[in-house]
């Protein structure tokens, strides 16, 4: 059964390699995107950026992991071309995104290190390590984003993944997160950074919210055993759970309040980025690190709510990682792998099987996570779909890209 997952990932990989546009030894792709234009937003076809979320570094990571499983030279060649593009354009990363794992330089450096090891390019490893150091120093010294996607919380696990080398920088970043937290009777929480919307409550959720901060600090506690990181992480979980809705079995998304009869209400997301799937993923890792202080009830609620959202759609929609079935299935994969939940593992496979039946079996294009249309990127496009099927094929040897685990 698992071979069909590798076959599906490989078919996606071949399609991505076929569509690559080459300039000497570098390659890039075209993808649909929603971009600001003349005061509005328009759907445009454009070349990809160079980051992990929507650019060539993310595609390089998928193709590298696919090569590791398949040993297909075509995947190696295209992964190398994508990585060369990402490295060549890394200097153009905006200052505001230097710290970002998914959106910035930190992620590009991390992928360069991975690709360098797999393809025996020590110069990429050296470049990646140097850029991680540069990004960490910038994050320590400058005002920057704080969240998992663009800021310090996403940087900490990436630094810890290098082992002891940047332990001191990781600790400094953790101390900075604690110093910048809002601490009150509900617990600890964070603004996303200097551009946090005025008056907006500090977010719940993984990508921009408290679950992501708690995860980063618990990873730091696991590496250092320094109590302040553990205490602040548990306080962050308390903040999030203060806002948990028993009726919805979910945590509210504070970005877009809904006014009803003069009362402010909030929607409830169901994705890795916002809502139960991402929060549940962070709680699984938190329970692994702190089983005596993290309740399994949060995990059970997240599993139930995420399963309900998939059942409601009957497998329709996108299988992208950021806000699609592929990303949501990561919750069940990790529950099955880390907590020996056989039922969760079976649900993850069922989600994958429905995708194969709906799309791959009939040679239909995979629905994009971008509202603009087809996109080959990692978090909202086909590379992420392929990565999901690689995870189904071999979750022990294909590391999660949605929950970096320095201890793996």
Short mmCIF file of C-alpha atoms in Angstrom, two decimals:
data_model
loop_
_atom_site.label_atom_id
_atom_site.label_comp_id
_atom_site.label_asym_id
_atom_site.label_seq_id
_atom_site.Cartn_x
_atom_site.Cartn_y
_atom_site.Cartn_z
CA UNK A 1 0.00 0.00 0.00
CA UNK A 2 2.74 2.46 0.87
CA UNK A 3 4.31 2.19 -2.62
CA UNK A 4 1.34 4.05 -4.10
CA UNK A 5 2.24 7.02 -1.91
CA UNK A 6 5.79 7.14 -3.27
CA UNK A 7 4.41 6.71 -6.78
CA UNK A 8 2.06 9.66 -6.25
CA UNK A 9 4.86 11.83 -4.88
CA UNK A 10 7.10 10.82 -7.80
CA UNK A 11 4.44 11.69 -10.39
CA UNK A 12 4.12 15.12 -8.82
CA UNK A 13 7.90 15.43 -8.77
CA UNK A 14 8.26 14.54 -12.45
CA UNK A 15 5.62 17.13 -13.35
CA UNK A 16 7.41 19.81 -11.35
CA UNK A 17 10.77 18.94 -12.92
CA UNK A 18 9.22 19.00 -16.39
CA UNK A 19 7.86 22.52 -15.83
CA UNK A 20 11.12 24.00 -14.54
CA UNK A 21 12.47 26.98 -16.48
CA UNK A 22 16.24 26.90 -16.70
CA UNK A 23 18.84 29.64 -17.00
CA UNK A 24 22.27 28.04 -17.10
CA UNK A 25 22.53 25.97 -13.91
CA UNK A 26 19.61 27.58 -12.06
CA UNK A 27 15.91 26.90 -12.40
CA UNK A 28 12.65 28.52 -11.37
CA UNK A 29 8.96 28.09 -12.06
CA UNK A 30 5.87 30.11 -12.93
CA UNK A 31 2.91 30.01 -10.58
CA UNK A 32 -0.36 31.82 -10.01
CA UNK A 33 -0.38 34.34 -7.19
CA UNK A 34 -2.61 37.04 -5.73
CA UNK A 35 -0.75 40.36 -5.88
CA UNK A 36 -1.64 44.00 -5.11
CA UNK A 37 -2.33 46.06 -8.22
CA UNK A 38 -3.87 49.53 -8.61
CA UNK A 39 -5.35 49.52 -5.14
CA UNK A 40 -6.86 46.04 -5.49
CA UNK A 41 -5.64 42.46 -5.63
CA UNK A 42 -5.29 40.63 -8.92
CA UNK A 43 -4.51 37.07 -9.98
CA UNK A 44 -1.19 37.05 -11.80
CA UNK A 45 1.16 34.49 -13.31
CA UNK A 46 4.67 35.20 -12.06
CA UNK A 47 8.03 33.63 -11.37
CA UNK A 48 8.45 32.23 -7.87
CA UNK A 49 10.42 33.79 -5.06
CA UNK A 50 13.39 32.06 -3.43
CA UNK A 51 12.00 31.23 0.04
CA UNK A 52 10.66 28.02 1.60
CA UNK A 53 6.97 28.97 1.73
CA UNK A 54 6.35 29.89 -1.88
CA UNK A 55 9.69 29.74 -3.65
CA UNK A 56 12.54 27.69 -5.02
CA UNK A 57 14.03 26.74 -1.63
CA UNK A 58 10.81 24.94 -0.72
CA UNK A 59 10.71 23.09 -4.04
CA UNK A 60 14.37 22.16 -3.59
CA UNK A 61 13.54 20.66 -0.21
CA UNK A 62 10.71 18.53 -1.62
CA UNK A 63 12.78 17.28 -4.55
CA UNK A 64 15.71 16.52 -2.24
CA UNK A 65 13.54 14.40 0.05
CA UNK A 66 12.02 12.74 -3.02
CA UNK A 67 15.49 11.92 -4.34
CA UNK A 68 16.45 10.44 -0.97
CA UNK A 69 13.52 8.02 -1.27
CA UNK A 70 13.67 7.27 -5.01
CA UNK A 71 17.32 7.86 -6.08
CA UNK A 72 15.98 9.31 -9.34
CA UNK A 73 18.73 11.53 -10.87
CA UNK A 74 16.15 13.85 -12.48
CA UNK A 75 14.99 14.92 -9.02
CA UNK A 76 18.56 15.57 -7.88
CA UNK A 77 19.38 17.66 -10.94
CA UNK A 78 16.30 19.86 -10.56
CA UNK A 79 16.69 20.16 -6.78
CA UNK A 80 20.24 21.41 -7.31
CA UNK A 81 19.06 23.95 -9.88
CA UNK A 82 16.35 25.22 -7.54
CA UNK A 83 18.80 25.45 -4.64
CA UNK A 84 21.30 27.38 -6.75
CA UNK A 85 18.54 29.85 -7.62
CA UNK A 86 17.59 30.27 -3.95
CA UNK A 87 21.19 30.85 -2.86
CA UNK A 88 21.86 33.27 -5.73
CA UNK A 89 18.86 35.39 -4.77
CA UNK A 90 19.19 35.15 -0.98
CA UNK A 91 20.84 38.56 -0.77
CA UNK A 92 17.62 40.15 -2.04
CA UNK A 93 15.67 38.89 0.97
CA UNK A 94 13.96 41.90 2.59
CA UNK A 95 15.36 42.91 5.96
CA UNK A 96 11.95 42.22 7.51
CA UNK A 97 12.23 38.57 6.45
CA UNK A 98 15.80 37.73 7.40
CA UNK A 99 14.66 35.73 10.44
CA UNK A 100 11.84 33.87 8.71
CA UNK A 101 12.01 30.10 8.39
CA UNK A 102 9.14 29.82 5.93
CA UNK A 103 9.30 33.34 4.50
CA UNK A 104 12.94 34.31 4.71
CA UNK A 105 16.67 33.70 4.96
CA UNK A 106 16.63 31.25 7.88
CA UNK A 107 14.66 28.71 5.86
CA UNK A 108 16.83 29.10 2.78
CA UNK A 109 19.92 28.52 4.92
CA UNK A 110 18.34 25.45 6.54
CA UNK A 111 17.48 23.93 3.15
CA UNK A 112 20.96 24.70 1.81
CA UNK A 113 22.40 22.70 4.70
CA UNK A 114 20.03 19.78 4.00
CA UNK A 115 20.72 19.78 0.25
CA UNK A 116 24.44 20.17 0.82
CA UNK A 117 24.54 17.05 2.97
CA UNK A 118 22.39 14.97 0.61
CA UNK A 119 24.14 15.98 -2.62
CA UNK A 120 27.64 16.31 -1.11
CA UNK A 121 28.04 20.04 -1.66
CA UNK A 122 30.05 21.13 1.39
CA UNK A 123 30.05 24.72 0.12
CA UNK A 124 26.24 24.77 0.50
CA UNK A 125 26.53 23.45 4.04
CA UNK A 126 29.07 26.14 4.88
CA UNK A 127 26.94 28.84 3.29
CA UNK A 128 23.83 27.64 5.10
CA UNK A 129 25.55 27.55 8.48
CA UNK A 130 27.00 31.03 7.97
CA UNK A 131 23.61 32.44 6.98
CA UNK A 132 21.94 30.84 10.00
CA UNK A 133 24.48 32.60 12.20
CA UNK A 134 23.88 35.89 10.37
CA UNK A 135 20.10 35.58 10.72
CA UNK A 136 20.36 34.66 14.41
CA UNK A 137 22.58 37.64 15.18
CA UNK A 138 20.16 39.91 13.34
CA UNK A 139 17.23 38.50 15.29
CA UNK A 140 18.98 39.02 18.61
CA UNK A 141 19.94 42.62 17.87
CA UNK A 142 17.06 44.04 15.82
CA UNK A 143 13.30 44.56 16.09
CA UNK A 144 11.83 41.85 13.91
CA UNK A 145 8.88 39.51 13.49
CA UNK A 146 8.37 37.02 16.28
CA UNK A 147 6.11 34.28 14.91
CA UNK A 148 6.85 30.86 13.39
CA UNK A 149 6.44 31.84 9.74
CA UNK A 150 8.50 35.02 9.67
CA UNK A 151 10.26 35.43 12.99
CA UNK A 152 12.15 34.24 16.01
CA UNK A 153 9.83 31.37 16.99
CA UNK A 154 10.45 29.65 13.66
CA UNK A 155 14.17 30.31 13.82
CA UNK A 156 14.81 28.63 17.19
CA UNK A 157 14.02 25.01 16.13
CA UNK A 158 16.00 25.51 12.90
CA UNK A 159 19.04 26.58 14.92
CA UNK A 160 18.59 23.71 17.37
CA UNK A 161 18.55 21.30 14.43
CA UNK A 162 22.24 22.10 13.86
CA UNK A 163 23.10 20.59 17.25
CA UNK A 164 25.28 22.46 19.72
CA UNK A 165 26.72 24.91 17.21
CA UNK A 166 24.20 27.72 17.70
CA UNK A 167 22.91 26.80 21.15
CA UNK A 168 23.99 30.16 22.64
CA UNK A 169 22.17 32.09 19.91
CA UNK A 170 19.06 29.95 20.42
CA UNK A 171 19.07 30.75 24.14
CA UNK A 172 19.45 34.47 23.43
CA UNK A 173 16.48 34.33 21.06
CA UNK A 174 14.42 32.46 23.65
CA UNK A 175 15.25 35.06 26.26
CA UNK A 176 14.17 37.77 23.84
CA UNK A 177 10.84 36.03 23.24
CA UNK A 178 10.21 35.85 26.98
CA UNK A 179 11.09 39.53 27.40
CA UNK A 180 8.72 40.55 24.60
CA UNK A 181 5.77 38.43 25.77
CA UNK A 182 2.62 39.94 27.21
CA UNK A 183 2.11 38.29 30.61
CA UNK A 184 -1.29 38.63 32.31
CA UNK A 185 -3.89 36.60 34.21
CA UNK A 186 -4.68 34.59 31.06
CA UNK A 187 -1.08 33.56 30.52
CA UNK A 188 1.72 34.51 28.14
CA UNK A 189 1.12 35.60 24.57
CA UNK A 190 2.81 37.61 21.84
CA UNK A 191 2.21 40.19 19.23
CA UNK A 192 3.47 39.04 15.85
CA UNK A 193 6.05 41.81 15.72
CA UNK A 194 6.40 45.53 15.03
CA UNK A 195 3.52 45.44 12.52
CA UNK A 196 0.97 43.78 14.82
CA UNK A 197 -2.43 45.42 14.11
CA UNK A 198 -3.40 47.89 16.82
CA UNK A 199 -6.18 46.61 19.06
CA UNK A 200 -6.00 43.03 17.80
CA UNK A 201 -5.85 40.35 20.48
CA UNK A 202 -2.71 38.25 20.49
CA UNK A 203 -3.35 35.31 18.21
CA UNK A 204 -3.90 31.66 18.94
CA UNK A 205 -2.65 29.10 16.45
CA UNK A 206 0.61 27.72 15.13
CA UNK A 207 1.90 29.87 12.28
CA UNK A 208 1.42 33.32 13.83
CA UNK A 209 0.05 32.56 17.28
CA UNK A 210 0.71 31.28 20.74
CA UNK A 211 0.88 27.57 19.91
CA UNK A 212 3.91 28.26 17.73
CA UNK A 213 5.66 30.25 20.46
CA UNK A 214 4.96 27.54 23.04
CA UNK A 215 6.39 24.90 20.71
CA UNK A 216 9.60 26.87 20.07
CA UNK A 217 10.18 27.49 23.78
CA UNK A 218 9.51 23.86 24.71
CA UNK A 219 12.03 22.73 22.08
CA UNK A 220 14.48 25.13 23.69
CA UNK A 221 13.68 23.76 27.13
CA UNK A 222 14.16 20.21 25.84
CA UNK A 223 17.62 21.19 24.59
CA UNK A 224 18.76 23.28 27.57
CA UNK A 225 16.60 22.20 30.56
CA UNK A 226 16.36 25.84 31.60
CA UNK A 227 13.08 26.21 33.55
CA UNK A 228 12.13 29.69 32.30
CA UNK A 229 11.54 28.36 28.79
CA UNK A 230 9.29 25.60 30.09
CA UNK A 231 7.38 27.94 32.39
CA UNK A 232 6.70 30.51 29.68
CA UNK A 233 5.67 27.81 27.20
CA UNK A 234 3.17 26.32 29.64
CA UNK A 235 1.88 29.82 30.38
CA UNK A 236 1.37 30.30 26.64
CA UNK A 237 -0.67 27.12 26.47
CA UNK A 238 -2.77 28.46 29.36
CA UNK A 239 -3.42 31.69 27.41
CA UNK A 240 -4.60 29.72 24.41
CA UNK A 241 -6.81 27.44 26.47
CA UNK A 242 -8.45 30.44 28.16
CA UNK A 243 -10.05 31.11 24.79
CA UNK A 244 -10.93 27.51 23.90
CA UNK A 245 -14.56 27.00 22.88
CA UNK A 246 -16.12 23.82 24.22
CA UNK A 247 -18.94 24.20 21.72
CA UNK A 248 -16.65 24.50 18.70
CA UNK A 249 -13.94 22.23 20.19
CA UNK A 250 -11.52 24.75 18.75
CA UNK A 251 -9.54 27.91 19.43
CA UNK A 252 -10.71 31.24 17.91
CA UNK A 253 -8.97 33.12 15.13
CA UNK A 254 -8.64 36.69 16.41
CA UNK A 255 -7.61 38.17 13.06
CA UNK A 256 -11.11 38.84 11.74
CA UNK A 257 -13.77 39.61 14.35
CA UNK A 258 -17.38 39.05 13.36
CA UNK A 259 -19.86 41.54 14.79
CA UNK A 260 -23.24 40.04 15.66
CA UNK A 261 -25.89 41.99 17.57
CA UNK A 262 -23.27 44.36 18.99
CA UNK A 263 -21.26 41.36 20.24
CA UNK A 264 -17.86 40.54 18.82
CA UNK A 265 -17.44 36.92 17.80
CA UNK A 266 -14.66 35.12 16.02
CA UNK A 267 -14.33 32.41 13.42
CA UNK A 268 -12.55 29.11 14.05
CA UNK A 269 -9.89 27.96 11.64
CA UNK A 270 -9.21 24.37 10.69
CA UNK A 271 -5.71 24.39 9.23
CA UNK A 272 -2.06 24.07 10.15
CA UNK A 273 -1.72 27.84 10.07
CA UNK A 274 -4.80 28.74 12.15
CA UNK A 275 -7.01 26.55 14.30
CA UNK A 276 -7.17 23.04 15.68
CA UNK A 277 -4.82 21.13 13.32
CA UNK A 278 -1.77 23.30 13.99
CA UNK A 279 -2.54 23.74 17.67
CA UNK A 280 -3.00 19.99 18.04
CA UNK A 281 0.32 19.39 16.31
CA UNK A 282 2.08 21.67 18.78
CA UNK A 283 0.35 19.95 21.71
CA UNK A 284 1.49 16.51 20.55
CA UNK A 285 5.09 17.65 20.74
CA UNK A 286 4.42 19.50 24.01
CA UNK A 287 2.96 16.33 25.53
CA UNK A 288 6.03 14.40 24.40
CA UNK A 289 8.29 16.87 26.21
CA UNK A 290 6.07 17.62 29.25
CA UNK A 291 3.58 14.74 29.69
CA UNK A 292 2.79 15.69 33.29
CA UNK A 293 1.83 19.27 32.44
CA UNK A 294 0.18 19.09 29.01
CA UNK A 295 -3.31 17.63 28.78
CA UNK A 296 -4.20 15.03 26.19
CA UNK A 297 -7.67 16.61 26.08
CA UNK A 298 -6.33 19.37 23.83
CA UNK A 299 -4.97 16.75 21.45
CA UNK A 300 -8.23 14.80 21.43
CA UNK A 301 -10.23 17.96 20.72
CA UNK A 302 -7.90 18.89 17.87
CA UNK A 303 -8.10 15.40 16.37
CA UNK A 304 -11.90 15.35 16.55
CA UNK A 305 -12.32 18.84 15.08
CA UNK A 306 -9.83 18.24 12.29
CA UNK A 307 -11.43 14.92 11.38
CA UNK A 308 -14.84 16.57 11.33
CA UNK A 309 -13.63 19.26 8.93
CA UNK A 310 -12.28 16.62 6.54
CA UNK A 311 -15.45 14.55 6.74
CA UNK A 312 -17.56 17.63 6.00
CA UNK A 313 -15.66 18.34 2.78
CA UNK A 314 -15.58 14.65 1.73
CA UNK A 315 -12.04 15.13 0.50
CA UNK A 316 -12.88 18.05 -1.77
CA UNK A 317 -10.57 21.03 -1.85
CA UNK A 318 -6.84 21.55 -1.72
CA UNK A 319 -4.30 19.10 -0.34
CA UNK A 320 -1.76 21.86 0.28
CA UNK A 321 0.26 21.96 3.50
CA UNK A 322 -0.56 25.42 4.84
CA UNK A 323 -4.35 25.25 4.88
CA UNK A 324 -5.37 22.06 3.13
CA UNK A 325 -5.91 18.36 3.74
CA UNK A 326 -2.21 17.55 3.40
CA UNK A 327 -1.30 19.88 6.24
CA UNK A 328 -4.23 18.78 8.38
CA UNK A 329 -3.26 15.14 7.88
CA UNK A 330 0.09 15.93 9.51
CA UNK A 331 -1.78 16.05 12.83
CA UNK A 332 -2.92 12.44 12.37
CA UNK A 333 0.48 11.32 11.09
CA UNK A 334 2.22 12.69 14.16
CA UNK A 335 -0.43 11.35 16.55
CA UNK A 336 0.03 7.94 14.99
CA UNK A 337 3.82 8.13 14.98
CA UNK A 338 4.52 9.78 18.35
CA UNK A 339 1.55 8.54 20.40
CA UNK A 340 0.95 5.12 18.81
CA UNK A 341 -2.59 6.09 17.78
CA UNK A 342 -3.39 3.45 15.17
CA UNK A 343 -6.72 5.10 14.37
CA UNK A 344 -4.99 8.42 13.65
CA UNK A 345 -2.51 6.74 11.34
CA UNK A 346 -5.38 5.09 9.48
CA UNK A 347 -7.14 8.46 9.11
CA UNK A 348 -3.97 9.99 7.63
CA UNK A 349 -3.83 7.16 5.09
CA UNK A 350 -7.53 7.56 4.30
CA UNK A 351 -6.98 11.26 3.59
CA UNK A 352 -4.14 10.36 1.25
CA UNK A 353 -6.16 7.63 -0.44
CA UNK A 354 -9.04 10.03 -1.13
CA UNK A 355 -6.63 12.46 -2.74
CA UNK A 356 -5.26 9.73 -5.00
CA UNK A 357 -8.79 8.67 -5.93
CA UNK A 358 -9.96 12.21 -6.62
CA UNK A 359 -6.90 13.61 -8.39
CA UNK A 360 -4.03 11.24 -9.22
CA UNK A 361 -6.12 8.31 -10.46
CA UNK A 362 -7.83 10.50 -13.05
CA UNK A 363 -4.79 12.63 -13.90
CA UNK A 364 -6.52 15.74 -12.63
CA UNK A 365 -4.40 18.69 -11.54
CA UNK A 366 -4.16 19.03 -7.77
CA UNK A 367 -6.22 21.95 -6.52
CA UNK A 368 -3.94 24.77 -5.45
CA UNK A 369 -3.89 26.34 -2.03
CA UNK A 370 -3.60 29.71 -3.76
CA UNK A 371 -6.95 31.24 -4.71
CA UNK A 372 -5.29 32.48 -7.89
CA UNK A 373 -4.72 28.98 -9.28
CA UNK A 374 -2.00 26.44 -10.02
CA UNK A 375 1.25 26.81 -8.09
CA UNK A 376 4.21 24.41 -7.65
CA UNK A 377 5.38 25.73 -4.25
CA UNK A 378 5.83 23.90 -0.95
CA UNK A 379 3.26 25.42 1.40
CA UNK A 380 0.42 26.25 -1.00
CA UNK A 381 1.23 24.18 -4.08
CA UNK A 382 2.11 20.85 -5.64
CA UNK A 383 5.47 20.40 -3.90
CA UNK A 384 3.66 20.35 -0.57
CA UNK A 385 1.17 17.79 -1.86
CA UNK A 386 4.08 15.63 -2.93
CA UNK A 387 5.74 16.11 0.43
CA UNK A 388 2.55 14.92 2.16
CA UNK A 389 2.66 11.68 0.16
CA UNK A 390 6.34 11.23 0.97
CA UNK A 391 5.40 11.49 4.63
CA UNK A 392 2.75 8.81 4.15
CA UNK A 393 5.33 6.64 2.42
CA UNK A 394 7.99 6.90 5.15
CA UNK A 395 7.18 9.24 8.03
CA UNK A 396 10.19 8.03 10.03
CA UNK A 397 12.78 9.06 7.44
CA UNK A 398 11.03 12.00 5.77
CA UNK A 399 11.06 14.75 8.44
CA UNK A 400 8.00 16.90 8.92
CA UNK A 401 8.30 20.33 7.33
CA UNK A 402 5.40 21.62 9.47
CA UNK A 403 6.88 20.64 12.85
CA UNK A 404 10.67 20.73 12.78
CA UNK A 405 12.00 18.34 15.38
CA UNK A 406 15.57 19.06 16.46
CA UNK A 407 15.62 15.78 18.39
CA UNK A 408 14.85 13.70 15.31
#
